[in-house]
Amino acid sequence: MFAKAAQAVPPGQEPPRHVAIIMDGNGRWAKKRFLPRVAGHKRGLDAVRDVVGACREMGVGYLTLFAFSTENWRRPQEEVSFLMDLFLRALENEVAKLHSNNIRLKVLGSRERFSPELAERIQRAEDKTAENDGLVLSIAADYGGRWDIVQAANQLLAEGATEISEEALAGRLSMSWAPEPDLFIRTGGEQRISNFLMWQLAYSELYFTDLLWPDFDRTALEQAITSYWQRERRFGRTSEQLPEHLRRDKP
Ligand code: IPE
Ligand code: IPE
Ligand code: MG
């Protein structure tokens, strides 16, 4: 289905290797329907399923979803508890399907504030899917980009480093095993990073949509990727220096 929709794809273009998404707007989605905020989080999980399936089919290598930030602990206690419970239930109910679809699950962030039950479930899900090589699905939970940079620097200190290089720091970030995101998407209309992958987004293409996360689906993802395909990624160089197939403004 996607291949058909993508006939306008510039020749030689591949799906982004790594897509990172801030799934925002669940609360507003619920409010619009006079429902409690948590109803939006519940529906957000349906959108996650849809987008994971679409990425798997399109051949995206890495999908990273921001589910809970280090700052989200500031929310009302009932909402935090609901989100933790939703995460636990999702691990219980969805991991077998992820595994049968050859998807590897990773969870990014500090686990110290999670319940022992949740921390153990995460570990089990990661272990079970560790050998899968279809799509790497990373869920950022109790994750913050600043936390990540600081923990990487602390690792270097613990190793006795006296100087820090970009390579050494990048090698200790929690996603050091993945390429940096090619495409960053934020739903919900806000245009900010909210302490997501601070370091790794340095050269990502940014895409913002007003769609609220529960309304985001495969078609919306295809639109984001189509926008991505129209970008010219120069990484500091001039357009003329790029190989012909990567230039958008052909001579
Ligand atoms: C994103 O939706 C989900 C989380 C941050 C957990 P929000 O809950 O932030 O929804 P809005 O932004 O209030 O609409
Ligand atoms: C960012 O959304 C975090 C997640 C989607 C998990 P927020 O809704 O928490 O971001 P702010 O507070 O509006 O920046
Ligand atoms: Mg929000």
Short mmCIF file of N, CA, C and O in Angstrom, two decimals, residues 132-183:
data_model
loop_
_atom_site.label_atom_id
_atom_site.label_comp_id
_atom_site.label_asym_id
_atom_site.label_seq_id
_atom_site.Cartn_x
_atom_site.Cartn_y
_atom_site.Cartn_z
N ASN A 132 15.89 -10.50 17.91
CA ASN A 132 15.09 -10.12 16.74
C ASN A 132 15.78 -9.02 15.95
O ASN A 132 16.39 -8.12 16.52
N ASP A 133 15.64 -9.10 14.62
CA ASP A 133 16.35 -8.10 13.81
C ASP A 133 15.45 -7.44 12.77
O ASP A 133 15.93 -6.92 11.77
N GLY A 134 14.13 -7.45 13.02
CA GLY A 134 13.21 -6.83 12.06
C GLY A 134 13.13 -5.33 12.22
O GLY A 134 13.36 -4.57 11.29
N LEU A 135 12.81 -4.87 13.40
CA LEU A 135 12.68 -3.44 13.71
C LEU A 135 13.09 -3.32 15.17
O LEU A 135 12.73 -4.17 15.97
N VAL A 136 13.83 -2.28 15.50
CA VAL A 136 14.12 -2.03 16.91
C VAL A 136 13.16 -0.96 17.40
O VAL A 136 13.20 0.18 16.94
N LEU A 137 12.28 -1.35 18.29
CA LEU A 137 11.31 -0.44 18.87
C LEU A 137 11.82 -0.02 20.25
O LEU A 137 11.94 -0.85 21.14
N SER A 138 12.13 1.27 20.37
CA SER A 138 12.61 1.75 21.67
C SER A 138 11.55 2.63 22.30
O SER A 138 11.01 3.52 21.66
N ILE A 139 11.25 2.35 23.54
CA ILE A 139 10.30 3.15 24.30
C ILE A 139 11.11 3.97 25.30
O ILE A 139 11.81 3.39 26.15
N ALA A 140 11.02 5.29 25.19
CA ALA A 140 11.72 6.16 26.14
C ALA A 140 10.77 6.44 27.29
O ALA A 140 9.72 7.05 27.11
N ALA A 141 11.12 5.96 28.47
CA ALA A 141 10.24 6.10 29.63
C ALA A 141 11.09 6.43 30.85
O ALA A 141 12.09 5.74 31.11
N ASP A 142 10.70 7.44 31.58
CA ASP A 142 11.58 8.11 32.55
C ASP A 142 12.89 8.43 31.85
O ASP A 142 13.98 8.18 32.35
N TYR A 143 12.73 8.97 30.67
CA TYR A 143 13.87 9.35 29.84
C TYR A 143 13.94 10.87 29.72
O TYR A 143 12.90 11.55 29.60
N GLY A 144 15.14 11.40 29.74
CA GLY A 144 15.37 12.81 29.44
C GLY A 144 16.68 12.92 28.70
O GLY A 144 17.65 12.21 29.02
N GLY A 145 16.74 13.78 27.70
CA GLY A 145 17.97 13.94 26.95
C GLY A 145 19.11 14.42 27.83
O GLY A 145 20.26 14.00 27.68
N ARG A 146 18.79 15.28 28.78
CA ARG A 146 19.84 15.77 29.69
C ARG A 146 20.30 14.67 30.62
O ARG A 146 21.50 14.52 30.89
N TRP A 147 19.36 13.89 31.10
CA TRP A 147 19.73 12.72 31.93
C TRP A 147 20.71 11.85 31.16
O TRP A 147 21.72 11.37 31.69
N ASP A 148 20.43 11.63 29.88
CA ASP A 148 21.23 10.72 29.07
C ASP A 148 22.67 11.24 28.94
O ASP A 148 23.64 10.49 29.11
N ILE A 149 22.78 12.54 28.66
CA ILE A 149 24.12 13.11 28.49
C ILE A 149 24.89 13.05 29.82
O ILE A 149 26.08 12.69 29.85
N VAL A 150 24.20 13.33 30.91
CA VAL A 150 24.87 13.30 32.23
C VAL A 150 25.28 11.88 32.60
O VAL A 150 26.40 11.65 33.08
N GLN A 151 24.40 10.91 32.32
CA GLN A 151 24.80 9.53 32.68
C GLN A 151 25.98 9.06 31.82
O GLN A 151 26.84 8.32 32.29
N ALA A 152 26.01 9.53 30.57
CA ALA A 152 27.14 9.17 29.70
C ALA A 152 28.43 9.79 30.25
O ALA A 152 29.48 9.12 30.33
N ALA A 153 28.36 11.06 30.67
CA ALA A 153 29.55 11.73 31.22
C ALA A 153 29.99 11.03 32.51
O ALA A 153 31.20 10.84 32.74
N ASN A 154 29.03 10.62 33.32
CA ASN A 154 29.37 9.92 34.57
C ASN A 154 30.05 8.59 34.29
O ASN A 154 30.95 8.18 35.03
N GLN A 155 29.61 7.91 33.23
CA GLN A 155 30.29 6.65 32.87
C GLN A 155 31.75 6.92 32.54
O GLN A 155 32.63 6.18 32.95
N LEU A 156 31.96 8.00 31.79
CA LEU A 156 33.34 8.32 31.42
C LEU A 156 34.18 8.63 32.66
O LEU A 156 35.33 8.19 32.76
N LEU A 157 33.58 9.38 33.59
CA LEU A 157 34.31 9.68 34.83
C LEU A 157 34.67 8.40 35.57
O LEU A 157 35.80 8.22 36.04
N ALA A 158 33.68 7.49 35.63
CA ALA A 158 33.90 6.23 36.35
C ALA A 158 35.00 5.41 35.68
O ALA A 158 35.70 4.64 36.33
N GLU A 159 35.15 5.61 34.36
CA GLU A 159 36.22 4.89 33.63
C GLU A 159 37.56 5.60 33.79
O GLU A 159 38.56 5.18 33.21
N GLY A 160 37.56 6.72 34.49
CA GLY A 160 38.82 7.43 34.73
C GLY A 160 39.20 8.41 33.63
O GLY A 160 40.35 8.85 33.57
N ALA A 161 38.24 8.77 32.78
CA ALA A 161 38.56 9.70 31.68
C ALA A 161 38.97 11.06 32.25
O ALA A 161 38.41 11.52 33.25
N THR A 162 39.94 11.69 31.60
CA THR A 162 40.33 13.04 32.02
C THR A 162 39.90 14.06 30.99
O THR A 162 39.98 15.26 31.21
N GLU A 163 39.42 13.57 29.86
CA GLU A 163 38.98 14.45 28.79
C GLU A 163 37.79 13.78 28.12
O GLU A 163 37.72 12.55 28.08
N ILE A 164 36.89 14.58 27.56
CA ILE A 164 35.71 14.00 26.92
C ILE A 164 35.70 14.37 25.45
O ILE A 164 35.81 15.55 25.11
N SER A 165 35.57 13.38 24.58
CA SER A 165 35.44 13.66 23.15
C SER A 165 34.01 13.39 22.73
O SER A 165 33.27 12.67 23.44
N GLU A 166 33.61 13.92 21.60
CA GLU A 166 32.25 13.66 21.11
C GLU A 166 32.04 12.16 20.93
O GLU A 166 30.99 11.62 21.28
N GLU A 167 33.04 11.48 20.38
CA GLU A 167 32.89 10.05 20.12
C GLU A 167 32.72 9.28 21.43
O GLU A 167 31.89 8.38 21.52
N ALA A 168 33.54 9.63 22.43
CA ALA A 168 33.48 8.90 23.70
C ALA A 168 32.12 9.12 24.36
O ALA A 168 31.50 8.18 24.87
N LEU A 169 31.63 10.35 24.32
CA LEU A 169 30.33 10.62 24.94
C LEU A 169 29.20 9.93 24.18
O LEU A 169 28.37 9.23 24.77
N ALA A 170 29.22 10.08 22.85
CA ALA A 170 28.16 9.47 22.03
C ALA A 170 28.13 7.96 22.25
O ALA A 170 27.06 7.35 22.25
N GLY A 171 29.30 7.38 22.47
CA GLY A 171 29.40 5.93 22.64
C GLY A 171 28.81 5.45 23.95
O GLY A 171 28.65 4.24 24.16
N ARG A 172 28.51 6.37 24.85
CA ARG A 172 27.95 5.97 26.15
C ARG A 172 26.52 6.43 26.36
O ARG A 172 25.94 6.25 27.43
N LEU A 173 25.96 7.05 25.34
CA LEU A 173 24.54 7.42 25.44
C LEU A 173 23.69 6.16 25.38
O LEU A 173 24.15 5.13 24.87
N SER A 174 22.45 6.27 25.85
CA SER A 174 21.68 5.02 25.95
C SER A 174 21.28 4.46 24.59
O SER A 174 20.86 3.31 24.51
N MET A 175 21.39 5.24 23.51
CA MET A 175 21.13 4.66 22.19
C MET A 175 22.40 4.61 21.35
O MET A 175 22.34 4.74 20.12
N SER A 176 23.53 4.38 21.99
CA SER A 176 24.80 4.41 21.24
C SER A 176 24.83 3.35 20.15
O SER A 176 25.58 3.46 19.18
N TRP A 177 23.99 2.34 20.28
CA TRP A 177 23.96 1.24 19.32
C TRP A 177 23.12 1.54 18.08
O TRP A 177 23.06 0.73 17.16
N ALA A 178 22.46 2.70 18.07
CA ALA A 178 21.57 3.02 16.94
C ALA A 178 22.09 4.22 16.16
O ALA A 178 22.74 5.10 16.74
N PRO A 179 21.77 4.29 14.86
CA PRO A 179 22.09 5.53 14.15
C PRO A 179 21.24 6.66 14.71
O PRO A 179 20.18 6.40 15.30
N GLU A 180 21.68 7.90 14.56
CA GLU A 180 20.88 9.02 15.07
C GLU A 180 19.59 9.14 14.26
O GLU A 180 19.55 8.75 13.10
N PRO A 181 18.53 9.68 14.87
CA PRO A 181 17.26 9.76 14.12
C PRO A 181 17.39 10.58 12.84
O PRO A 181 17.99 11.65 12.83
N ASP A 182 16.84 10.02 11.75
CA ASP A 182 16.78 10.78 10.49
C ASP A 182 15.58 11.71 10.53
O ASP A 182 15.64 12.82 10.05
N LEU A 183 14.49 11.20 11.07
CA LEU A 183 13.23 11.94 11.07
C LEU A 183 12.69 12.00 12.50
O LEU A 183 12.53 10.96 13.15
#
